[in-house]
Amino acid sequence: MRLRIQKLLAILLLFSGVLSATSRVVGPQEKIKTIAEALAISAPGDTVFIQPGTYQEETIYIDKPMVIIGRGYPVIDGMNKGYVLEVRSDSVTVKGLLLINVQKSYTKAYAAIHVYGSKYFVIEGNKLRNSFFGILVERSKDGIIHGNTVMGNAVTEQSSGNGIHAWHSDRLTISNNHVEGMRDGIYLEFVNNSKIIGNVSRNNIRYGLHFMFSNDDLYLKNRFENNGAGVAVMFSKRIDMRENEFMLNWGSASYGLLLKEILEGEIVGNTFNKNTIGISADGASKISFSHNNFDNNGWAIRFHGACYDNNIVNNNFRHNALDISYKGPMNGNIFDQNYWSEYAGYDLDKNNVGDVPYRPVKLFSYVVNKTPETIILLRSLFVDIINFSEKVSPIMTPDNLKDNRPLMKPVKINDRS
Amino acid sequence: MLKILKYSFMDLMRSRWSYVYFFFYLVLGFVLFFLNSDVTKAVITLMNVIIVLTPLIGTIFGVMYFYSSREFTELLLAQPLKRRTIFAGQYLGVSLSLSMSLVIGVGIPFVLYGIFGSTAIWDFSTLMLVGAFLTFIFVALSFNIALAFKDKIKGFGFSILMWLFMAVIYDGLFLLSMMIFDDYPLDKLALGATLFNPIDLSRILILLKLDISALLGYTGAVFKNFFGTGLGLFLSLSLLSVWVIVPAALMLRQARSKDF
């Protein structure tokens, strides 16, 4: 009964909106010349169209539900004075603007678009240039950030901001954005039940995507390329990571995906290509890794301490310099039915499962873990010889760290390329 | 000197072993492409082969050639020729013909499979350059050994031992010392130790082009900073040249005072 009344109310509201909403046009040739002026005379629910041109305005406050639409990307110049757009109301839509020149600060997070305490906001198809922070969302819910482009030229971590930064928010959808040259591409802190889909994050100096204390999130089909490090997931629970691409994250402390204190996640169908370390797991537990491709990485997966009950099943490990590096006892981690390009066993009964177990941790990998400088001996004849002798009779590597059913052919994974 | 070089070179070009060596690389190249038509991956596999095999072949061939042409050398010594020209000519003849077998043998399949259009062209040329360097170095070393021992068996034994030391034992000792002293900062030591072994040096040069991702691990930065820059490349190539010049000079000096 209550629900029906709510629905009725919603419909009524919708109609009243349609009936009462007016639209205004702002432009150099129009009657209203500045956006601030247009907003001041608008009523809640109105629409403001912005004609092409350059608008030099200090912080524009949007304090009522409104729709703001740019035509042909009007340029809004923040003139390096604080925020450019301040969204402080529910149900605000901002579309098609080109926002430039946000003030840099070492104490405040000035952003091109700052959303604070808003519900049902939509930020769509905007372009942001020379913005300190790009889109900053705080204490907001049920928002959509879709199809925006954020381009920066960050040099150091201290003097740069994040592309899309969300803090203390719920149920956000961040999709199809393109973030380049910022500190973190996308940063989420205390953000729950959110979806991050189809974004491209590249050439950022720290992380492509950064989770802190965020639970129950999904990120799907994103692409992380050439960042300081691909994705860092820290202190979070139940994160679902699917079909992402982690590429070319190269550097002395770089990785495709960092898992730090993570519980119960799923990592499915991702591609890790040419990273120094594909996945670096530290304190990651109860995670299922399956149907991932690990190709041409320095290390495919490095397990540091405190990793319990992970399942590594049905993945492809191809042409990595070292497949797995592992510390400590098995702790209930399982390696089963993966494809290893270096597997040299045989399959007499032709069931596509190798008859001899594969040991993914080589003696050399163990040595490198102990004395990292020895990596310089990679691919030398001596290392091949000791690896071979260890394979024949394992002494140093954990005895039960093995894949008992290595596959003879790669697992078929739905490639999007 | 050129005449002797030409003679040695032609002599070897007509010999069966040069062809065997040439065909071995030719077949290796084609088999690699038959198994996997990706040029970049073929370069990686080839690296493993070249790093181990060119020094071995250079060593054995050098010793073998020296002993088998001993009578001819003695004949030449009776002529009014400088010893320097005789031995330098022979040395260059052997090294050049071996390098040619390598470059042409591996080159043909790579050219046929389109190395020129590929991004791996630089990796491939580095590989060939390194292969040629290793040949020159190990032929010079083996000539030294052959000059020092009149006894063939001893000569062969020592040259194989020399190869074994450079290719395997050196790395073993290197690894062991790094593991024993792992409480100390080791990157400088590791860097230094690779410079003193031409096989290691060549391996690192190629690795830096291919396995960069692994070497970039957190200690790899030191190596990368050294070898990855123009200066590092220049330094490593000049060190390889030193590795050619010093044994060759030693060989010539030894030849000058040797009593035949």
XYZ file of C-alpha atoms in Angstrom:
677
model
C 0.000 0.000 0.000
C 2.788 2.357 1.045
C 4.678 1.505 -2.068
C 1.751 2.347 -4.282
C 1.379 5.724 -2.665
C 5.040 6.340 -3.196
C 4.728 5.456 -6.845
C 1.751 7.697 -7.235
C 3.599 10.500 -5.561
C 6.543 9.969 -7.842
C 4.355 10.140 -10.928
C 2.640 13.227 -9.631
C 5.968 14.801 -8.919
C 7.143 13.933 -12.386
C 4.143 15.578 -13.966
C 4.365 18.627 -11.811
C 7.995 18.856 -12.831
C 7.151 18.670 -16.481
C 4.420 21.181 -16.079
C 6.356 23.718 -14.106
C 9.931 23.291 -15.372
C 11.203 25.987 -17.644
C 14.384 26.006 -19.626
C 16.791 28.881 -20.046
C 19.607 29.426 -22.471
C 22.893 31.000 -21.452
C 25.270 32.335 -24.061
C 27.371 35.254 -25.236
C 24.587 36.205 -27.644
C 21.696 35.441 -25.282
C 19.913 37.594 -22.749
C 21.501 35.741 -19.862
C 25.263 35.986 -20.149
C 26.593 34.122 -17.108
C 25.769 30.737 -15.673
C 25.625 32.067 -12.125
C 22.920 34.495 -13.221
C 20.896 31.737 -14.867
C 21.111 29.561 -11.772
C 20.066 32.398 -9.507
C 16.787 32.947 -11.325
C 15.996 29.261 -11.911
C 13.498 27.310 -9.867
C 14.115 23.695 -8.750
C 13.702 21.318 -11.666
C 14.579 23.829 -14.376
C 16.933 23.178 -17.233
C 19.758 25.458 -18.275
C 21.303 25.137 -21.710
C 24.735 26.610 -22.203
C 25.721 27.803 -25.662
C 29.273 27.369 -26.990
C 31.718 29.979 -25.734
C 34.048 30.638 -22.860
C 32.663 31.449 -19.434
C 35.047 32.792 -16.834
C 33.271 32.197 -13.576
C 34.347 31.640 -10.024
C 32.853 28.703 -8.151
C 29.327 28.054 -9.423
C 26.955 26.761 -6.708
C 24.137 24.466 -7.686
C 21.873 24.282 -4.649
C 18.626 23.023 -6.191
C 17.671 20.056 -8.354
C 18.553 21.130 -11.881
C 19.681 19.966 -15.278
C 22.628 21.751 -16.843
C 23.461 20.870 -20.396
C 26.299 22.216 -22.492
C 25.892 22.542 -26.247
C 29.086 21.925 -28.223
C 31.244 21.832 -25.095
C 31.145 25.368 -23.710
C 34.359 26.136 -21.820
C 33.986 26.979 -18.158
C 37.182 28.474 -16.852
C 37.704 28.277 -13.103
C 40.525 30.814 -13.397
C 42.507 28.873 -10.770
C 40.144 29.989 -8.004
C 38.818 27.120 -5.906
C 36.199 24.656 -7.180
C 34.513 25.214 -10.516
C 31.144 23.479 -10.040
C 29.777 22.879 -6.548
C 26.863 20.456 -6.532
C 25.087 20.688 -3.177
C 21.629 19.428 -3.993
C 19.909 16.166 -4.920
C 18.973 15.250 -8.490
C 21.413 17.464 -10.309
C 22.451 16.600 -13.829
C 25.553 18.082 -15.430
C 26.206 17.239 -19.053
C 28.509 18.180 -21.886
C 30.732 20.826 -20.289
C 34.420 21.478 -20.727
C 35.864 22.521 -17.375
C 39.366 23.936 -17.119
C 41.813 25.539 -14.690
C 41.182 24.425 -11.122
C 43.289 25.878 -8.343
C 46.117 23.677 -7.046
C 46.420 23.414 -3.318
C 48.367 21.390 -0.817
C 45.695 21.681 1.856
C 42.335 21.505 0.049
C 41.123 19.089 -2.569
C 39.848 21.554 -5.149
C 38.027 19.830 -7.970
C 36.414 20.705 -11.260
C 33.154 19.158 -10.100
C 32.539 18.787 -6.384
C 29.474 16.817 -5.347
C 28.675 17.003 -1.662
C 25.765 15.365 0.148
C 23.813 14.733 -3.018
C 21.525 11.901 -4.106
C 20.596 10.844 -7.628
C 23.090 13.091 -9.340
C 24.254 12.477 -12.911
C 27.570 13.716 -14.264
C 27.817 12.727 -17.854
C 29.966 13.379 -20.884
C 32.041 16.214 -19.480
C 35.632 16.984 -20.337
C 38.046 18.133 -17.656
C 41.411 19.712 -18.366
C 44.048 21.085 -16.062
C 41.910 20.207 -13.082
C 43.581 19.567 -9.760
C 41.074 16.925 -8.712
C 38.674 15.946 -11.471
C 35.348 14.834 -10.027
C 35.170 14.776 -6.245
C 32.188 13.069 -4.647
C 31.642 13.203 -0.882
C 28.856 11.850 1.321
C 26.642 11.135 -1.675
C 24.440 8.292 -2.827
C 23.004 6.731 -5.955
C 24.943 8.855 -8.368
C 26.059 8.172 -11.913
C 29.361 9.323 -13.323
C 29.383 8.340 -16.958
C 31.482 8.992 -20.033
C 33.649 11.796 -18.685
C 37.210 12.462 -19.799
C 39.753 13.688 -17.291
C 43.158 14.661 -18.607
C 45.932 15.952 -16.427
C 49.651 16.231 -16.488
C 50.617 15.112 -13.022
C 54.281 15.157 -12.152
C 54.563 14.328 -8.462
C 52.154 12.644 -6.062
C 52.088 15.640 -3.729
C 51.191 18.264 -6.281
C 48.489 16.361 -8.144
C 44.957 15.145 -7.546
C 42.844 12.138 -8.429
C 40.754 11.855 -11.565
C 37.560 10.591 -9.970
C 37.606 10.621 -6.198
C 34.734 9.285 -4.096
C 34.599 9.349 -0.325
C 31.990 8.019 2.042
C 29.462 7.247 -0.613
C 27.054 4.482 -1.508
C 25.694 2.924 -4.670
C 27.649 4.937 -7.216
C 27.969 3.904 -10.834
C 31.187 4.994 -12.446
C 31.190 3.921 -16.036
C 32.904 4.525 -19.369
C 35.135 7.300 -18.101
C 38.600 7.972 -19.398
C 41.200 9.190 -16.929
C 44.731 10.016 -17.918
C 47.753 11.665 -16.334
C 46.405 12.161 -12.793
C 47.615 10.869 -9.428
C 45.089 8.048 -8.987
C 42.785 7.449 -11.910
C 39.817 6.474 -9.745
C 39.984 6.561 -5.961
C 37.357 5.096 -3.674
C 37.438 5.388 0.094
C 34.543 4.144 2.234
C 32.489 3.596 -0.898
C 30.170 0.608 -0.751
C 27.887 -1.242 -3.165
C 29.214 0.574 -6.174
C 29.906 -0.423 -9.753
C 32.937 0.610 -11.741
C 32.426 -0.461 -15.324
C 34.201 0.019 -18.617
C 36.568 2.792 -17.593
C 39.968 3.405 -19.086
C 42.650 4.589 -16.726
C 46.137 5.122 -18.028
C 49.415 6.949 -17.512
C 48.507 7.905 -13.966
C 51.452 8.348 -11.673
C 50.136 6.303 -8.774
C 47.281 3.820 -9.239
C 44.827 3.279 -12.047
C 42.136 2.423 -9.496
C 42.479 2.588 -5.751
C 40.136 1.045 -3.187
C 40.399 1.800 0.503
C 37.969 0.472 3.109
C 35.333 -0.100 0.457
C 33.137 -3.177 0.525
C 30.819 -5.038 -1.840
C 31.960 -3.279 -4.981
C 32.115 -4.590 -8.516
C 34.556 -3.568 -11.135
C 34.090 -4.898 -14.572
C 35.697 -4.549 -17.988
C 38.004 -1.712 -17.089
C 41.380 -1.182 -18.656
C 44.417 -0.134 -16.636
C 47.457 0.702 -18.630
C 50.904 2.052 -17.889
C 50.078 3.410 -14.449
C 52.536 3.625 -11.585
C 50.660 0.521 -10.488
C 47.456 -0.872 -11.927
C 44.906 -1.362 -9.177
C 45.351 -1.317 -5.436
C 42.633 -2.949 -3.388
C 43.265 -2.414 0.298
C 41.360 -3.233 3.479
C 38.209 -4.141 1.602
C 35.788 -7.039 1.591
C 33.807 -8.834 -1.060
C 35.173 -6.998 -4.075
C 34.233 -8.538 -7.377
C 36.829 -8.028 -10.096
C 35.901 -9.259 -13.532
C 37.164 -9.048 -17.075
C 39.534 -6.167 -16.515
C 42.761 -5.636 -18.374
C 45.964 -4.836 -16.545
C 48.693 -3.905 -18.937
C 52.210 -2.531 -18.960
C 52.439 -1.574 -15.315
C 56.191 -1.416 -15.228
C 58.437 -0.116 -12.534
C 60.640 -1.067 -9.681
C 57.694 -1.499 -7.289
C 54.950 -1.945 -9.805
C 52.177 -4.483 -10.196
C 48.978 -5.039 -12.082
C 46.871 -5.668 -8.995
C 47.793 -5.231 -5.359
C 45.705 -7.064 -2.788
C 46.319 -5.903 0.744
C 44.137 -7.202 3.574
C 41.345 -8.401 1.329
C 38.679 -10.880 2.254
C 36.346 -12.938 0.099
C 36.851 -11.362 -3.296
C 36.494 -12.866 -6.716
C 38.998 -12.302 -9.471
C 37.592 -13.741 -12.658
C 38.370 -13.416 -16.337
C 40.991 -10.699 -16.063
C 44.003 -10.270 -18.316
C 47.397 -9.444 -16.883
C 49.864 -8.622 -19.606
C 53.425 -7.349 -19.328
C 53.392 -6.207 -15.730
C 56.398 -6.391 -13.458
C 54.194 -8.302 -11.010
C 50.765 -9.482 -12.156
C 49.146 -9.814 -8.731
C 50.882 -9.004 -5.495
C 48.898 -10.532 -2.633
C 49.585 -9.604 0.957
C 47.072 -10.701 3.546
C 44.548 -11.777 0.935
C 42.224 -14.562 2.009
C 39.304 -16.584 0.710
C 39.655 -15.248 -2.796
C 38.837 -17.213 -5.871
C 41.125 -16.638 -8.837
C 39.754 -18.215 -11.952
C 39.786 -17.847 -15.731
C 42.465 -15.199 -15.672
C 45.214 -14.821 -18.255
C 48.688 -14.114 -16.971
C 50.905 -13.412 -19.972
C 54.459 -12.125 -20.220
C 54.726 -10.809 -16.690
C 57.850 -10.751 -14.564
C 55.992 -12.594 -11.803
C 52.435 -13.778 -12.420
C 51.435 -13.894 -8.740
C 53.515 -13.081 -5.683
C 52.099 -14.322 -2.430
C 53.529 -12.580 0.564
C 52.595 -13.630 4.056
C 49.181 -14.205 5.598
C 47.301 -15.490 2.578
C 44.763 -18.153 3.540
C 42.305 -20.346 1.665
C 42.669 -18.927 -1.823
C 41.618 -20.977 -4.825
C 43.704 -20.611 -7.929
C 41.799 -22.678 -10.448
C 41.507 -22.667 -14.236
C 43.902 -19.856 -15.044
C 46.387 -19.539 -17.870
C 49.992 -18.806 -16.987
C 51.901 -18.114 -20.164
C 55.477 -16.982 -20.663
C 55.998 -15.321 -17.322
C 59.605 -15.026 -16.228
C 58.545 -16.569 -12.900
C 55.052 -17.962 -12.416
C 54.533 -17.950 -8.673
C 56.526 -16.665 -5.787
C 55.435 -17.913 -2.414
C 56.308 -17.436 1.212
C 55.483 -19.638 4.153
C 53.358 -22.782 4.451
C 50.406 -23.681 2.243
C 47.692 -22.249 4.545
C 44.916 -23.928 2.596
C 45.717 -22.233 -0.696
C 44.869 -24.441 -3.638
C 46.366 -24.546 -7.112
C 44.349 -26.758 -9.379
C 43.675 -27.293 -13.074
C 45.610 -24.335 -14.396
C 47.441 -24.144 -17.679
C 51.182 -23.521 -17.310
C 53.128 -22.822 -20.484
C 56.266 -24.232 -18.885
C 54.678 -27.535 -17.957
C 56.748 -30.296 -19.488
C 54.735 -33.327 -18.399
C 52.759 -35.748 -20.507
C 49.174 -36.820 -20.884
C 49.004 -40.513 -21.701
C 45.244 -40.935 -21.364
C 44.547 -37.835 -23.494
C 42.071 -36.313 -21.069
C 43.696 -32.883 -21.358
C 45.009 -33.207 -17.811
C 48.730 -33.747 -17.331
C 49.653 -36.976 -15.525
C 52.494 -35.428 -13.517
C 51.914 -32.588 -11.055
C 53.384 -29.193 -11.907
C 55.356 -27.217 -9.350
C 54.889 -23.554 -10.096
C 57.497 -22.334 -7.615
C 60.929 -22.890 -9.039
C 64.034 -23.073 -6.928
C 65.237 -19.891 -8.555
C 62.035 -18.119 -7.582
C 62.668 -19.228 -4.019
C 66.236 -17.945 -4.178
C 65.137 -14.618 -5.624
C 62.636 -14.267 -2.806
C 65.443 -14.694 -0.325
C 68.080 -12.617 -2.088
C 66.411 -10.336 -4.608
C 69.665 -9.298 -6.262
C 70.068 -12.775 -7.719
C 67.410 -11.903 -10.304
C 70.348 -10.857 -12.447
C 71.049 -14.550 -13.070
C 67.664 -15.057 -14.712
C 67.823 -17.355 -17.747
C 71.434 -18.341 -17.209
C 72.470 -21.920 -17.796
C 73.317 -22.449 -14.152
C 69.846 -21.405 -13.061
C 68.284 -23.736 -15.607
C 70.368 -26.559 -14.197
C 69.427 -25.971 -10.559
C 65.780 -25.507 -11.506
C 65.866 -28.804 -13.299
C 67.474 -30.654 -10.434
C 64.958 -29.164 -8.020
C 62.141 -30.222 -10.286
C 63.410 -33.782 -10.244
C 63.751 -33.888 -6.474
C 62.261 -30.951 -4.581
C 64.192 -30.015 -1.457
C 63.836 -26.295 -0.922
C 60.419 -25.429 -2.345
C 57.239 -26.286 -0.377
C 56.553 -29.932 -1.071
C 52.791 -29.694 -1.475
C 52.750 -26.487 -3.483
C 51.788 -28.072 -6.751
C 49.108 -28.268 -9.329
C 48.041 -31.900 -9.361
C 45.977 -31.559 -12.475
C 47.768 -29.161 -14.818
C 45.949 -28.664 -18.096
C 47.569 -29.505 -21.416
C 45.747 -26.788 -23.339
C 44.975 -23.210 -22.280
C 41.616 -22.562 -20.664
C 39.275 -20.882 -23.106
C 38.506 -17.410 -21.859
C 36.121 -15.084 -23.590
C 38.491 -12.509 -24.916
C 37.024 -9.172 -25.712
C 39.798 -8.208 -28.075
C 97.970 -10.482 -42.859
C 95.021 -10.085 -45.196
C 96.306 -12.903 -47.339
C 96.523 -15.260 -44.402
C 93.126 -14.108 -43.200
C 91.747 -14.804 -46.637
C 93.388 -18.191 -46.753
C 92.141 -19.236 -43.311
C 88.738 -17.916 -44.121
C 88.476 -19.724 -47.437
C 89.881 -22.869 -45.895
C 87.177 -22.836 -43.248
C 84.475 -21.869 -45.695
C 85.316 -25.027 -47.598
C 85.399 -27.164 -44.498
C 82.514 -29.406 -43.580
C 82.147 -28.086 -40.066
C 81.334 -24.563 -41.140
C 78.469 -25.954 -43.145
C 77.287 -28.125 -40.318
C 77.330 -25.102 -38.053
C 75.602 -22.976 -40.648
C 72.896 -25.555 -41.298
C 72.403 -26.109 -37.603
C 71.448 -22.445 -37.124
C 69.403 -22.451 -40.304
C 67.395 -25.460 -39.155
C 67.115 -24.062 -35.629
C 65.709 -20.822 -37.020
C 63.148 -22.565 -39.190
C 62.104 -24.978 -36.459
C 61.575 -22.067 -34.092
C 59.287 -20.420 -36.597
C 57.563 -23.650 -37.410
C 56.664 -24.077 -33.737
C 55.766 -20.482 -33.140
C 55.588 -17.794 -35.776
C 55.936 -14.937 -33.292
C 59.236 -13.211 -34.017
C 59.637 -11.801 -30.499
C 59.253 -15.190 -28.830
C 61.647 -16.748 -31.304
C 64.226 -14.167 -30.284
C 63.868 -15.194 -26.623
C 64.337 -18.873 -27.361
C 67.231 -18.097 -29.642
C 68.877 -16.089 -26.892
C 69.096 -19.133 -24.656
C 70.724 -21.091 -27.445
C 73.130 -18.413 -28.551
C 74.352 -17.488 -25.083
C 75.370 -21.068 -24.386
C 76.249 -22.370 -27.789
C 78.301 -19.685 -29.504
C 80.959 -19.689 -26.766
C 81.091 -23.483 -26.828
C 81.381 -23.693 -30.585
C 83.895 -20.836 -30.639
C 86.033 -22.584 -28.065
C 86.003 -26.022 -29.636
C 86.385 -24.731 -33.152
C 89.248 -22.469 -32.187
C 91.195 -25.230 -30.486
C 90.429 -27.706 -33.225
C 91.474 -25.363 -35.969
C 94.655 -24.403 -34.212
C 95.792 -27.975 -33.695
C 94.793 -29.224 -37.114
C 96.491 -26.379 -38.961
C 99.622 -26.631 -36.873
C 101.709 -28.012 -39.712
C 100.594 -25.279 -42.014
C 101.404 -22.728 -39.341
C 104.879 -24.155 -39.025
C 105.270 -23.878 -42.771
C 104.196 -20.255 -42.665
C 106.606 -19.581 -39.825
C 109.446 -20.625 -42.084
C 108.517 -17.846 -44.474
C 109.692 -14.246 -44.048
C 106.463 -13.220 -42.350
C 105.835 -11.519 -39.038
C 104.399 -13.886 -36.460
C 101.901 -11.227 -35.595
C 100.436 -11.285 -39.113
C 100.269 -15.071 -39.212
C 98.373 -15.502 -35.951
C 96.203 -12.427 -36.276
C 95.265 -13.604 -39.755
C 94.330 -17.070 -38.566
C 92.425 -15.727 -35.581
C 90.382 -13.318 -37.659
C 89.784 -15.971 -40.293
C 88.285 -18.408 -37.788
C 86.249 -15.806 -35.910
C 84.888 -14.202 -39.037
C 83.818 -17.445 -40.653
C 82.086 -18.621 -37.457
C 80.313 -15.290 -37.015
C 79.212 -15.431 -40.616
C 77.767 -18.909 -40.223
C 75.852 -17.654 -37.209
C 74.535 -14.441 -38.707
C 73.598 -15.893 -42.081
C 72.284 -19.160 -40.648
C 69.972 -17.441 -38.185
C 69.420 -14.446 -40.410
C 67.827 -16.263 -43.362
C 64.800 -17.666 -41.507
C 64.305 -14.416 -39.617
C 64.388 -12.382 -42.805
C 62.000 -14.790 -44.481
C 59.592 -14.500 -41.546
C 59.690 -10.735 -41.761
C 62.099 -9.453 -39.138
C 62.473 -6.167 -41.004
C 58.844 -5.301 -40.603
C 58.793 -6.332 -36.964
C 59.470 -4.389 -33.809
C 61.921 -7.065 -32.711
C 64.506 -5.926 -35.240
C 66.597 -4.197 -32.582
C 66.464 -7.151 -30.222
C 67.486 -9.354 -33.081
C 70.395 -7.167 -34.131
C 71.608 -6.977 -30.525
C 71.427 -10.733 -30.387
C 73.479 -11.108 -33.554
C 76.007 -8.538 -32.395
C 76.370 -10.276 -29.052
C 76.699 -13.646 -30.785
C 79.513 -12.307 -32.960
C 81.243 -10.763 -29.951
C 81.056 -14.034 -28.027
C 82.543 -15.889 -30.986
C 85.465 -13.471 -31.208
C 86.066 -13.626 -27.450
C 86.024 -17.377 -27.138
C 88.086 -18.049 -30.234
C 90.750 -15.725 -28.807
C 90.639 -17.488 -25.445
C 90.868 -20.910 -27.013
C 93.811 -19.841 -29.209
C 95.543 -18.775 -26.017
C 95.010 -22.175 -24.487
C 96.032 -24.012 -27.627
C 99.219 -21.982 -27.824
C 100.035 -22.754 -24.207
C 99.696 -26.531 -24.501
C 101.359 -28.632 -27.109
C 99.348 -31.630 -26.022
C 96.013 -31.734 -27.820
C 94.151 -33.530 -25.053
C 95.301 -31.054 -22.465
C 94.386 -28.171 -24.748
C 90.905 -29.522 -25.376
C 90.421 -30.287 -21.713
C 91.377 -26.816 -20.598
C 89.277 -25.062 -23.198
C 86.198 -27.074 -22.265
C 86.898 -26.301 -18.631
C 87.216 -22.631 -19.502
C 83.852 -22.697 -21.222
C 82.293 -24.590 -18.346
C 83.668 -22.084 -15.906
C 82.343 -19.077 -17.795
C 78.970 -20.559 -18.658
C 78.078 -22.425 -15.467
C 80.541 -22.422 -12.583
C 81.001 -18.666 -12.501
C 77.266 -18.131 -12.117
C 77.133 -20.793 -9.447
C 79.835 -19.125 -7.384
C 78.209 -15.793 -8.027
C 74.831 -17.026 -6.806
C 76.370 -18.693 -3.795
C 78.302 -15.619 -2.741
C 75.204 -13.481 -3.094
C 73.226 -15.878 -0.915
C 75.941 -16.008 1.725
C 76.381 -12.258 1.900
C 72.747 -11.330 1.559
C 72.862 -9.162 4.675
C 74.999 -6.683 2.780
C 73.984 -4.386 -0.062
C 74.676 -6.497 -3.092
C 73.605 -4.586 -6.158
C 77.054 -3.103 -6.754
C 78.679 -6.507 -6.348
C 76.173 -8.093 -8.700
C 76.754 -5.370 -11.231
C 80.515 -5.768 -10.974
C 80.427 -9.545 -11.187
C 78.428 -9.532 -14.422
C 80.947 -7.223 -16.037
C 83.735 -9.742 -15.548
C 82.087 -12.530 -17.457
C 81.312 -11.947 -21.132
C 78.540 -14.542 -21.126
C 76.762 -12.861 -18.228
C 77.268 -9.478 -19.758
C 75.752 -10.570 -23.058
C 72.871 -12.265 -21.291
C 72.031 -9.131 -19.347
C 72.254 -6.987 -22.456
C 69.648 -9.099 -24.193
C 67.532 -9.694 -21.089
C 67.163 -5.977 -20.644
C 65.499 -5.835 -24.001
C 63.289 -8.870 -23.531
C 62.546 -9.659 -19.901
C 62.506 -6.100 -18.782
C 59.414 -6.685 -16.677
C 61.104 -9.202 -14.427
C 64.325 -7.301 -14.135
C 62.374 -4.266 -13.133
C 61.487 -5.918 -9.868
C 62.492 -3.883 -6.929
C 66.223 -4.487 -7.080
C 66.256 -4.566 -10.839
C 66.084 -0.794 -10.882
C 69.814 -0.594 -10.246
C 70.606 -2.813 -13.190
C 68.113 -1.050 -15.347
C 69.593 2.315 -14.480
C 73.011 1.066 -15.395
C 72.481 -1.099 -18.455
C 69.308 0.476 -19.771
C 70.789 3.875 -20.518
C 72.855 4.852 -23.531
C 75.912 5.091 -21.324
C 75.338 1.570 -19.972
C 74.957 0.163 -23.464
C 78.105 1.942 -24.570
C 79.968 0.698 -21.509
C 78.852 -2.904 -21.952
C 79.730 -2.903 -25.624
C 83.144 -1.406 -24.914
C 83.670 -3.993 -22.198
C 82.849 -6.714 -24.680
C 85.404 -5.134 -27.012
C 87.952 -5.199 -24.197
C 87.128 -8.865 -23.808
C 88.050 -9.334 -27.464
C 91.142 -7.145 -27.508
C 92.847 -8.334 -24.327
C 92.797 -12.108 -25.050
C 93.739 -11.430 -28.679
C 96.681 -9.263 -27.603
C 97.743 -11.862 -25.068
C 97.565 -14.509 -27.736
C 99.777 -12.470 -30.071
C 102.272 -11.823 -27.312
C 102.411 -15.460 -26.417
C 102.884 -16.350 -30.080
C 105.759 -13.911 -30.447
C 107.940 -15.620 -27.865
C 106.803 -19.178 -28.345
C 109.264 -21.781 -29.391
C 107.788 -23.957 -32.133
